[in-house]
Short mmCIF file of N, CA, C and O in Angstrom, two decimals:
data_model
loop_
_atom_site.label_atom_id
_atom_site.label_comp_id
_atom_site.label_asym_id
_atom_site.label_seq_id
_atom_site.Cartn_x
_atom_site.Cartn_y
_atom_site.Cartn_z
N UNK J 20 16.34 -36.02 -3.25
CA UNK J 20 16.18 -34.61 -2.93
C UNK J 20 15.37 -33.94 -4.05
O UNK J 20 15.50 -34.49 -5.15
N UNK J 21 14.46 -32.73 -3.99
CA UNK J 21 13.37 -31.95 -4.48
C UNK J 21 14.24 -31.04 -5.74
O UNK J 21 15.26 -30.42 -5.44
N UNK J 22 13.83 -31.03 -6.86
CA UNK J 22 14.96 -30.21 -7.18
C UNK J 22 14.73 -29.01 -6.61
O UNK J 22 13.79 -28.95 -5.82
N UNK J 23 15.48 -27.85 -6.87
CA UNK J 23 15.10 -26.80 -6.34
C UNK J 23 15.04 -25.61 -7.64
O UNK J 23 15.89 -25.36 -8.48
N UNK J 24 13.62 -24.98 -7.42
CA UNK J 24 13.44 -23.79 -8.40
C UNK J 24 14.50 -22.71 -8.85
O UNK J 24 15.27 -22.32 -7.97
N UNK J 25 14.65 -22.14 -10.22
CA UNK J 25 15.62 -21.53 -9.95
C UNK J 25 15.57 -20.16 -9.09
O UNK J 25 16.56 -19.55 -8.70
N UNK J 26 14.25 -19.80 -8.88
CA UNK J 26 14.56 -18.53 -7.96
C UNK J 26 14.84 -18.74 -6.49
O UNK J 26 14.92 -17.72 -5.81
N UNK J 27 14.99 -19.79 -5.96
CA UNK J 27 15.15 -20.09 -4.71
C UNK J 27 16.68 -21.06 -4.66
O UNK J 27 17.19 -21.50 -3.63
N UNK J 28 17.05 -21.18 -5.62
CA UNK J 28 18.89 -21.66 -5.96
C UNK J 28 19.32 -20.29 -5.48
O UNK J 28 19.93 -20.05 -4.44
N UNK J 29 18.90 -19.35 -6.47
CA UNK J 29 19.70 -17.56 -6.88
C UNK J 29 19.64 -17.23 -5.74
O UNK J 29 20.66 -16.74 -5.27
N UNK J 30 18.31 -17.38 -4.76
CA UNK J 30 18.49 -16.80 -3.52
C UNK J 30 19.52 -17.34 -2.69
O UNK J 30 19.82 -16.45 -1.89
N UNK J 31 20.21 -18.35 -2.48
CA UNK J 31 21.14 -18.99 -1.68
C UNK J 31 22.73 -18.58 -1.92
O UNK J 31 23.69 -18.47 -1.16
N UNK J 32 22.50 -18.38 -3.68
CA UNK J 32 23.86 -17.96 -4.24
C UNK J 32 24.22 -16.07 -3.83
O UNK J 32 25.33 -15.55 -3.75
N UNK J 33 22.97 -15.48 -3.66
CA UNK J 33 22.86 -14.02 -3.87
C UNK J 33 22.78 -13.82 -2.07
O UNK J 33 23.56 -13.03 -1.53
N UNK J 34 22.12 -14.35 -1.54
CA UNK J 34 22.37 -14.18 -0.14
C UNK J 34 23.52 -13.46 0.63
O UNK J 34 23.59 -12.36 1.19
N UNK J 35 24.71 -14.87 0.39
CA UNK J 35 25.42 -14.49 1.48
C UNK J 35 26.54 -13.77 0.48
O UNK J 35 27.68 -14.02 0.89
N UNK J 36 26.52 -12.98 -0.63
CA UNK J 36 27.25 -12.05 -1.34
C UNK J 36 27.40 -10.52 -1.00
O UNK J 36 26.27 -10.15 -0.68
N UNK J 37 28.02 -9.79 -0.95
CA UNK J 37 27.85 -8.05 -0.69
C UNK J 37 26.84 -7.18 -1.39
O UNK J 37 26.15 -6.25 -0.96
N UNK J 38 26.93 -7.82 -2.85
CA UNK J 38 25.96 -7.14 -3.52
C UNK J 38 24.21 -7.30 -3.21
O UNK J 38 23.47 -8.22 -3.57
N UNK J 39 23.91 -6.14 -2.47
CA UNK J 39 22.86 -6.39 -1.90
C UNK J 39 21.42 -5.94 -3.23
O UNK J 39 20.22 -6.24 -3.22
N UNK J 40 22.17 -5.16 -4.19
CA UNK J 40 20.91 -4.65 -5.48
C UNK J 40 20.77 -6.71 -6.09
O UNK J 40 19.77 -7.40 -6.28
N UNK J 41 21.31 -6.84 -6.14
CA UNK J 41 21.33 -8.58 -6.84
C UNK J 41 20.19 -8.88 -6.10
O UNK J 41 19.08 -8.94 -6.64
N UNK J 42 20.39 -9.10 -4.69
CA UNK J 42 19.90 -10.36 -3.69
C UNK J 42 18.43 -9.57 -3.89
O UNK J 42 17.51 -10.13 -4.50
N UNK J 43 18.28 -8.12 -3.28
CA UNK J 43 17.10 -7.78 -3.74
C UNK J 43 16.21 -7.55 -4.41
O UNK J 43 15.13 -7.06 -4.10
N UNK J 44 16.79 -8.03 -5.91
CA UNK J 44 15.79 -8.22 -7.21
C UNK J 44 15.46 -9.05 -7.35
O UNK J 44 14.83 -9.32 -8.37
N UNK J 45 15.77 -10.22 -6.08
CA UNK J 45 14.64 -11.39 -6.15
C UNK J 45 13.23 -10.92 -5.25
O UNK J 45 12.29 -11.68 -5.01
N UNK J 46 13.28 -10.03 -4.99
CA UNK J 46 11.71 -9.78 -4.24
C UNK J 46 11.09 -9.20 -4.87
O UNK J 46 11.65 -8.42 -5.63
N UNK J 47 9.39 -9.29 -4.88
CA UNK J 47 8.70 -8.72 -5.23
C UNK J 47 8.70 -7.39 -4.12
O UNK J 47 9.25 -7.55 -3.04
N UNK J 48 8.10 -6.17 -4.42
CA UNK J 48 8.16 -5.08 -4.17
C UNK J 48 7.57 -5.20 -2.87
O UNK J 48 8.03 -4.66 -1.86
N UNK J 49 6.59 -5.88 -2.90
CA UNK J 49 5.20 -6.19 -1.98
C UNK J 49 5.22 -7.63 -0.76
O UNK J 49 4.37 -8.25 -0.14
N UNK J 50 6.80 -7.69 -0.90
CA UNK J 50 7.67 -9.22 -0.59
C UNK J 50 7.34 -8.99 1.11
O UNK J 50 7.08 -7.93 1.70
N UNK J 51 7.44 -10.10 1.55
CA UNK J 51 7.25 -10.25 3.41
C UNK J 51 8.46 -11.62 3.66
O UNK J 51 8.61 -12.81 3.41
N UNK J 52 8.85 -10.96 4.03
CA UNK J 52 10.15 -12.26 5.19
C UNK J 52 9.51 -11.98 6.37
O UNK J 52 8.95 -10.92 6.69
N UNK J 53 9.61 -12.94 6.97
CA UNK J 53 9.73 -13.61 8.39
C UNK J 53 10.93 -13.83 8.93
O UNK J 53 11.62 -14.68 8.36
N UNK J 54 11.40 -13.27 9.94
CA UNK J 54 12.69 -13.73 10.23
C UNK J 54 12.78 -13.84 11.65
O UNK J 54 12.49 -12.80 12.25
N UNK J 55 13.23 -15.23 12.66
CA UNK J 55 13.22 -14.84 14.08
C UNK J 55 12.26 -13.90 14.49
O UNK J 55 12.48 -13.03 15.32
N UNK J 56 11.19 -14.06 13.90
CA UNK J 56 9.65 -13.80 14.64
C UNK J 56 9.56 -12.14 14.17
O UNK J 56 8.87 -11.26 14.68
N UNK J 57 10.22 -12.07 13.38
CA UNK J 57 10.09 -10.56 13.02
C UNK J 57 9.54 -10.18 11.60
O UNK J 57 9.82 -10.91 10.65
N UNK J 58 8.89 -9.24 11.47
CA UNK J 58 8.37 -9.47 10.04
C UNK J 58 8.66 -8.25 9.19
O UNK J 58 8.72 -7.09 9.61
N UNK J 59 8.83 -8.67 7.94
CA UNK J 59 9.85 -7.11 7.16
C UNK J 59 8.84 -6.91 5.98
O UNK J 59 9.12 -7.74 5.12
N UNK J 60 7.60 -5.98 5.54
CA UNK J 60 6.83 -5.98 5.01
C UNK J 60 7.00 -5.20 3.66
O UNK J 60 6.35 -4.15 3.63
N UNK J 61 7.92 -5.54 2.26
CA UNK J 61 7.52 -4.50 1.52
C UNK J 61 9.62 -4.57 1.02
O UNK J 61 10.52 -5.07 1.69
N UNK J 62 9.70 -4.03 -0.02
CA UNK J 62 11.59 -4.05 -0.50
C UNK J 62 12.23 -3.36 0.64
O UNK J 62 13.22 -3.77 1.25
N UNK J 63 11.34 -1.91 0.95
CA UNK J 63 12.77 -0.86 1.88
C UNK J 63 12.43 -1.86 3.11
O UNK J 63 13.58 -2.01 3.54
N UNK J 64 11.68 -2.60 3.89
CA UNK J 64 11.98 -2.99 5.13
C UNK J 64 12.81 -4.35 4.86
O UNK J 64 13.31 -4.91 5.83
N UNK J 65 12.96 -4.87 3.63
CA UNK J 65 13.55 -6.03 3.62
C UNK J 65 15.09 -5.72 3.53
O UNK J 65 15.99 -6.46 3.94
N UNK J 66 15.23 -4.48 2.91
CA UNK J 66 16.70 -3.56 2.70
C UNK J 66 16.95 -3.28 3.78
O UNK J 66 18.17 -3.28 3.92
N UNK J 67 16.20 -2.92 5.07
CA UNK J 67 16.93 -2.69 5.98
C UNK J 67 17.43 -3.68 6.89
O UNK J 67 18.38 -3.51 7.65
N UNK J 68 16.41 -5.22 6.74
CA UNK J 68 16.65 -6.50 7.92
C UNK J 68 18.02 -6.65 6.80
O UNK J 68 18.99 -7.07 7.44
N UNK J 69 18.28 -6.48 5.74
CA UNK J 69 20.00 -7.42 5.38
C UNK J 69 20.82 -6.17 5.47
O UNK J 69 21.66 -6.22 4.56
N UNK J 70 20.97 -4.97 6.23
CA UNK J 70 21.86 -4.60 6.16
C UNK J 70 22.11 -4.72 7.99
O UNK J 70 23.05 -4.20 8.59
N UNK J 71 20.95 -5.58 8.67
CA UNK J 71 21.04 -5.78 9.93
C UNK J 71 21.64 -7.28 10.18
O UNK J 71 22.08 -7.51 11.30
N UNK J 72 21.70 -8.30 9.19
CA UNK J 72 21.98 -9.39 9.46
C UNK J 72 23.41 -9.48 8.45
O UNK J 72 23.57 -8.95 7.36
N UNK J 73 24.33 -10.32 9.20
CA UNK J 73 25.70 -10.34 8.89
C UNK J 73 25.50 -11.59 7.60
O UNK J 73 24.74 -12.55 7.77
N UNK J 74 26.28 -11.40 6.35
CA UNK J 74 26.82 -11.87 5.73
C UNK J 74 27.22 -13.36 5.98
O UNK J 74 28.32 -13.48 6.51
N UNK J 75 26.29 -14.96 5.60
CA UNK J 75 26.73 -16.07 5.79
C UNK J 75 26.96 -17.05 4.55
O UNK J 75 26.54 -16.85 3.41
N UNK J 76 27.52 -17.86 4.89
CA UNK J 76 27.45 -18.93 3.98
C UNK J 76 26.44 -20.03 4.37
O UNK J 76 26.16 -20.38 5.52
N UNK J 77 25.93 -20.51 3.16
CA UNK J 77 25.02 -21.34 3.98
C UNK J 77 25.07 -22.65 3.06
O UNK J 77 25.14 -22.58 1.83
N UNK J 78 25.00 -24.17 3.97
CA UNK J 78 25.40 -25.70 3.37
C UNK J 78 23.85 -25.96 3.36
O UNK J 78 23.22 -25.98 4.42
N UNK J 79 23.43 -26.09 2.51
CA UNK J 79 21.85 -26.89 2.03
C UNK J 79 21.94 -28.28 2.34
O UNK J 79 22.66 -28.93 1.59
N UNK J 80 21.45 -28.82 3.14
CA UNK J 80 21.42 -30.06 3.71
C UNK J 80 19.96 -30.66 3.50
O UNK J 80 19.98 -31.86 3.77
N UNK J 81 18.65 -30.20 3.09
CA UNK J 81 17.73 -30.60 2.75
C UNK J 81 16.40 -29.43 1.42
O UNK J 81 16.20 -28.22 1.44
N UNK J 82 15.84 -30.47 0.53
CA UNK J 82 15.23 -29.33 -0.02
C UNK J 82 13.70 -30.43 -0.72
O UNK J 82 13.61 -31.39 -1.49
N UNK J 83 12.59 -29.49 0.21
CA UNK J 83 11.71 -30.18 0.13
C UNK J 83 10.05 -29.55 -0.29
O UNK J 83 9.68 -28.47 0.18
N UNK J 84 9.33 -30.20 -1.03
CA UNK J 84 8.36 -29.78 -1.76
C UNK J 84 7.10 -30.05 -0.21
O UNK J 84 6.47 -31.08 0.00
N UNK J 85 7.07 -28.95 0.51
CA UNK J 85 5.76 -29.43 1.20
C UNK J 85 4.70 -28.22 1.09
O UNK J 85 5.01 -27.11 0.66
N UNK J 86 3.28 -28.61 1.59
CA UNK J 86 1.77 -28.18 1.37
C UNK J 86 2.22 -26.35 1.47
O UNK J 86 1.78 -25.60 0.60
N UNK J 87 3.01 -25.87 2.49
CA UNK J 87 3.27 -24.78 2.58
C UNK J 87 4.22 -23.59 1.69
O UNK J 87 4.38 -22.37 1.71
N UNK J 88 4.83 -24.96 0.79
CA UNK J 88 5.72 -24.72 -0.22
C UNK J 88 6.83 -25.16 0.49
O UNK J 88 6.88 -25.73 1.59
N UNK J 89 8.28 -24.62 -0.74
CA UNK J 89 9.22 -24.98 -1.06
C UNK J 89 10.27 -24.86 0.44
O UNK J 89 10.52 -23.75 0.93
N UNK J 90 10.82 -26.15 1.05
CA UNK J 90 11.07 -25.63 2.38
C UNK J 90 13.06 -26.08 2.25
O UNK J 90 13.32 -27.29 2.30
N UNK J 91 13.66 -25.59 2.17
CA UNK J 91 14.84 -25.90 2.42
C UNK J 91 15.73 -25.18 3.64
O UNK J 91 15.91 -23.97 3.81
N UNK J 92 16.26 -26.39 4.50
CA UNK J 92 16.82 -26.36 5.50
C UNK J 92 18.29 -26.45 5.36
O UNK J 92 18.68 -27.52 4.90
N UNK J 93 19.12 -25.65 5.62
CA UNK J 93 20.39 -25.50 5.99
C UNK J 93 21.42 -24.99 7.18
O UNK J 93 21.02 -24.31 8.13
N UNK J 94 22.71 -25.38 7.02
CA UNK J 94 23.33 -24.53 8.31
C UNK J 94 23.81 -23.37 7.46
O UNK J 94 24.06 -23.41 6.26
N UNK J 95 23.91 -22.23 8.34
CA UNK J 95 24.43 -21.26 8.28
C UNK J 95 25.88 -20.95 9.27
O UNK J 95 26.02 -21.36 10.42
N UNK J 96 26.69 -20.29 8.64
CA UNK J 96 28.20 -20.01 8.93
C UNK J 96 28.46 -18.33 8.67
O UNK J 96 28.24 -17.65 7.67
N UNK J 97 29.05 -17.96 10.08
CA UNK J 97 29.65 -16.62 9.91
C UNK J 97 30.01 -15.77 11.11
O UNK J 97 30.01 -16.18 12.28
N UNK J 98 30.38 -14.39 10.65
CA UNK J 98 30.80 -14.13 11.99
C UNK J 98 29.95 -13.53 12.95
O UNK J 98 30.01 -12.33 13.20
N UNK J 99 29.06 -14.41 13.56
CA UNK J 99 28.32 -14.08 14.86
C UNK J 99 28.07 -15.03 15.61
O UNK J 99 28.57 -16.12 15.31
N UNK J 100 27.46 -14.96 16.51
CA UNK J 100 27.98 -15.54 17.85
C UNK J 100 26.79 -16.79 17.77
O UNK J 100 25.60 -16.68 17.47
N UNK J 101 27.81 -18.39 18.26
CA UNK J 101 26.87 -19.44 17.63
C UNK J 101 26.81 -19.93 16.73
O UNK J 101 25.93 -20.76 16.48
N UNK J 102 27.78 -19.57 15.91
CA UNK J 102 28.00 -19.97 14.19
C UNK J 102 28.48 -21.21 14.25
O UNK J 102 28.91 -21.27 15.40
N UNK J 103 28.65 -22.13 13.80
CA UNK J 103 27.22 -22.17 12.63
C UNK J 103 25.98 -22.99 13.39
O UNK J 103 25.98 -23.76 14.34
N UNK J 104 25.04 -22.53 12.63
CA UNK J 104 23.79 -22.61 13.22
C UNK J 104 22.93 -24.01 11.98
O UNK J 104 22.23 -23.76 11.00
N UNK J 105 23.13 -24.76 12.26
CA UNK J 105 22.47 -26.14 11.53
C UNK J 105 20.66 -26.35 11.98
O UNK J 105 20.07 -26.28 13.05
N UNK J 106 20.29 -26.58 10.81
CA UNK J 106 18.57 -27.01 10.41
C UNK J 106 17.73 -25.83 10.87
O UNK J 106 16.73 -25.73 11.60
N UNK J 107 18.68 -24.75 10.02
CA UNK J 107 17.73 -23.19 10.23
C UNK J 107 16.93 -23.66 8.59
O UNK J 107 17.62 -24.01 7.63
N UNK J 108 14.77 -23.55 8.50
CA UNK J 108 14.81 -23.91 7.94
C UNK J 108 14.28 -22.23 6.75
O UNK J 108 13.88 -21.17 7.24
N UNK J 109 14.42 -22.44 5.59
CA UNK J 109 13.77 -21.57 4.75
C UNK J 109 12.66 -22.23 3.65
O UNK J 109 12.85 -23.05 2.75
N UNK J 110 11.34 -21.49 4.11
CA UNK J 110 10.27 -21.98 3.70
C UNK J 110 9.47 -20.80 2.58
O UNK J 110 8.52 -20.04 2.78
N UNK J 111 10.31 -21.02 1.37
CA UNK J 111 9.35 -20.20 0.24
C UNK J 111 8.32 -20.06 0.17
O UNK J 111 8.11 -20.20 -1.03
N UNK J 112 6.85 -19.73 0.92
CA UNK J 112 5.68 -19.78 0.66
C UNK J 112 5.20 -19.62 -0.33
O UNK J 112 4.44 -20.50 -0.72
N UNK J 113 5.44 -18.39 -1.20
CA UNK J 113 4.79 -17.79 -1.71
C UNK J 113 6.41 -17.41 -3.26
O UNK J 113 7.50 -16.89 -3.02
N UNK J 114 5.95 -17.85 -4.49
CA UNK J 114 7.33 -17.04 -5.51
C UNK J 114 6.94 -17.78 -6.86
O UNK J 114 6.23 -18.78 -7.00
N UNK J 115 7.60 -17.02 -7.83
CA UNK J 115 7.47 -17.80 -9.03
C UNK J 115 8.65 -17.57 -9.69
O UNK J 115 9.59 -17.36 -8.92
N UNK J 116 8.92 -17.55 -10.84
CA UNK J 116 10.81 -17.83 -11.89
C UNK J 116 10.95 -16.20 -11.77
O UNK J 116 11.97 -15.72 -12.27
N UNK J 117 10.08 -15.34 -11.19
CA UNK J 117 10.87 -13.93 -11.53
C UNK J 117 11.02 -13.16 -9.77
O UNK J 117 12.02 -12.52 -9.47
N UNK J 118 9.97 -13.34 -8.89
CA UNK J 118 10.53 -12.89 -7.71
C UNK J 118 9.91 -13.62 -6.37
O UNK J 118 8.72 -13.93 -6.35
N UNK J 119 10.57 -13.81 -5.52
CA UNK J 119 9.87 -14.60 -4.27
C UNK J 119 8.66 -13.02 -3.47
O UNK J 119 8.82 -11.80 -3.50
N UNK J 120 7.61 -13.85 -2.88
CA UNK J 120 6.88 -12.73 -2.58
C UNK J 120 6.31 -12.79 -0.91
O UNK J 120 5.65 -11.98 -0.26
N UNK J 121 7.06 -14.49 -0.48
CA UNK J 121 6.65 -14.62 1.10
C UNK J 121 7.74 -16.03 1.69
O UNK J 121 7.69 -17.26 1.56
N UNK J 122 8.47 -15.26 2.21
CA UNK J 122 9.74 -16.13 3.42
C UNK J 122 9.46 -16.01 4.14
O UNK J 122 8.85 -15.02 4.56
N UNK J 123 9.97 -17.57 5.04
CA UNK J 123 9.81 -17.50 6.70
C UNK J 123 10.98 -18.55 6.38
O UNK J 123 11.32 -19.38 5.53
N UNK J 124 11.48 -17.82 7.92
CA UNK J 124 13.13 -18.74 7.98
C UNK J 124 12.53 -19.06 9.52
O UNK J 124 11.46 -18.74 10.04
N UNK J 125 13.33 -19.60 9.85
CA UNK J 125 12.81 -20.30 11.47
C UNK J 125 14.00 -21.17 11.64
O UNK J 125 14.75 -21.50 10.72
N UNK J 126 14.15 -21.55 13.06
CA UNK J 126 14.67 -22.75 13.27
C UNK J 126 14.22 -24.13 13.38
O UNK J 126 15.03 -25.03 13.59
#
């Protein structure tokens, strides 16, 4: 397995926590997620997709160095409907040791 950077560990640990000022000082200001085909352009739209998506835990089951960058695939666990959801993948495009600046999660 790839090791994994530390800003993309913090993101997994800071994720599925309450404290949402944490999770969001891993983005750059100018940050873009992808999420289920939706796209959150910039900190306040990324502040608003996590106060729209429920709180999970998530089991890292793969973590891999490819051309598009850093891609790690896991299941996710929680309370919504379908849980848990296995080989949802997260693909760091774009980040360096101080903030990620382009996610796409997908299945």
């Amino acid at each position: 397995m790839t090791t994994t950077p530390d800003i993309v560990r913090r993101y997994f640990e800071l994720a599925g926590q309450p404290d949402g000022d944490a999770y969001l000082a891993l983005f750059a200001e100018d940050a873009v997620v992808e999420d289920e085909g939706r796209t959150h352009r910039g900190i306040e739209a990324i502040r608003r997709w996590r106060r729209e998506v429920p709180l999970v835990t998530y089991e890292i089951t793969d973590v891999e160095e490819a051309p598009e960058g850093m891609v790690v695939t896991a299941t996710i666990s929680g309370d919504f409907p379908g849980s848990p959801v296995a080989g949802l993948r997260f693909r760091f495009e774009e980040y360096d040791g101080e903030r990620i600046r382009r996610l796409r999660i997908a299945p």
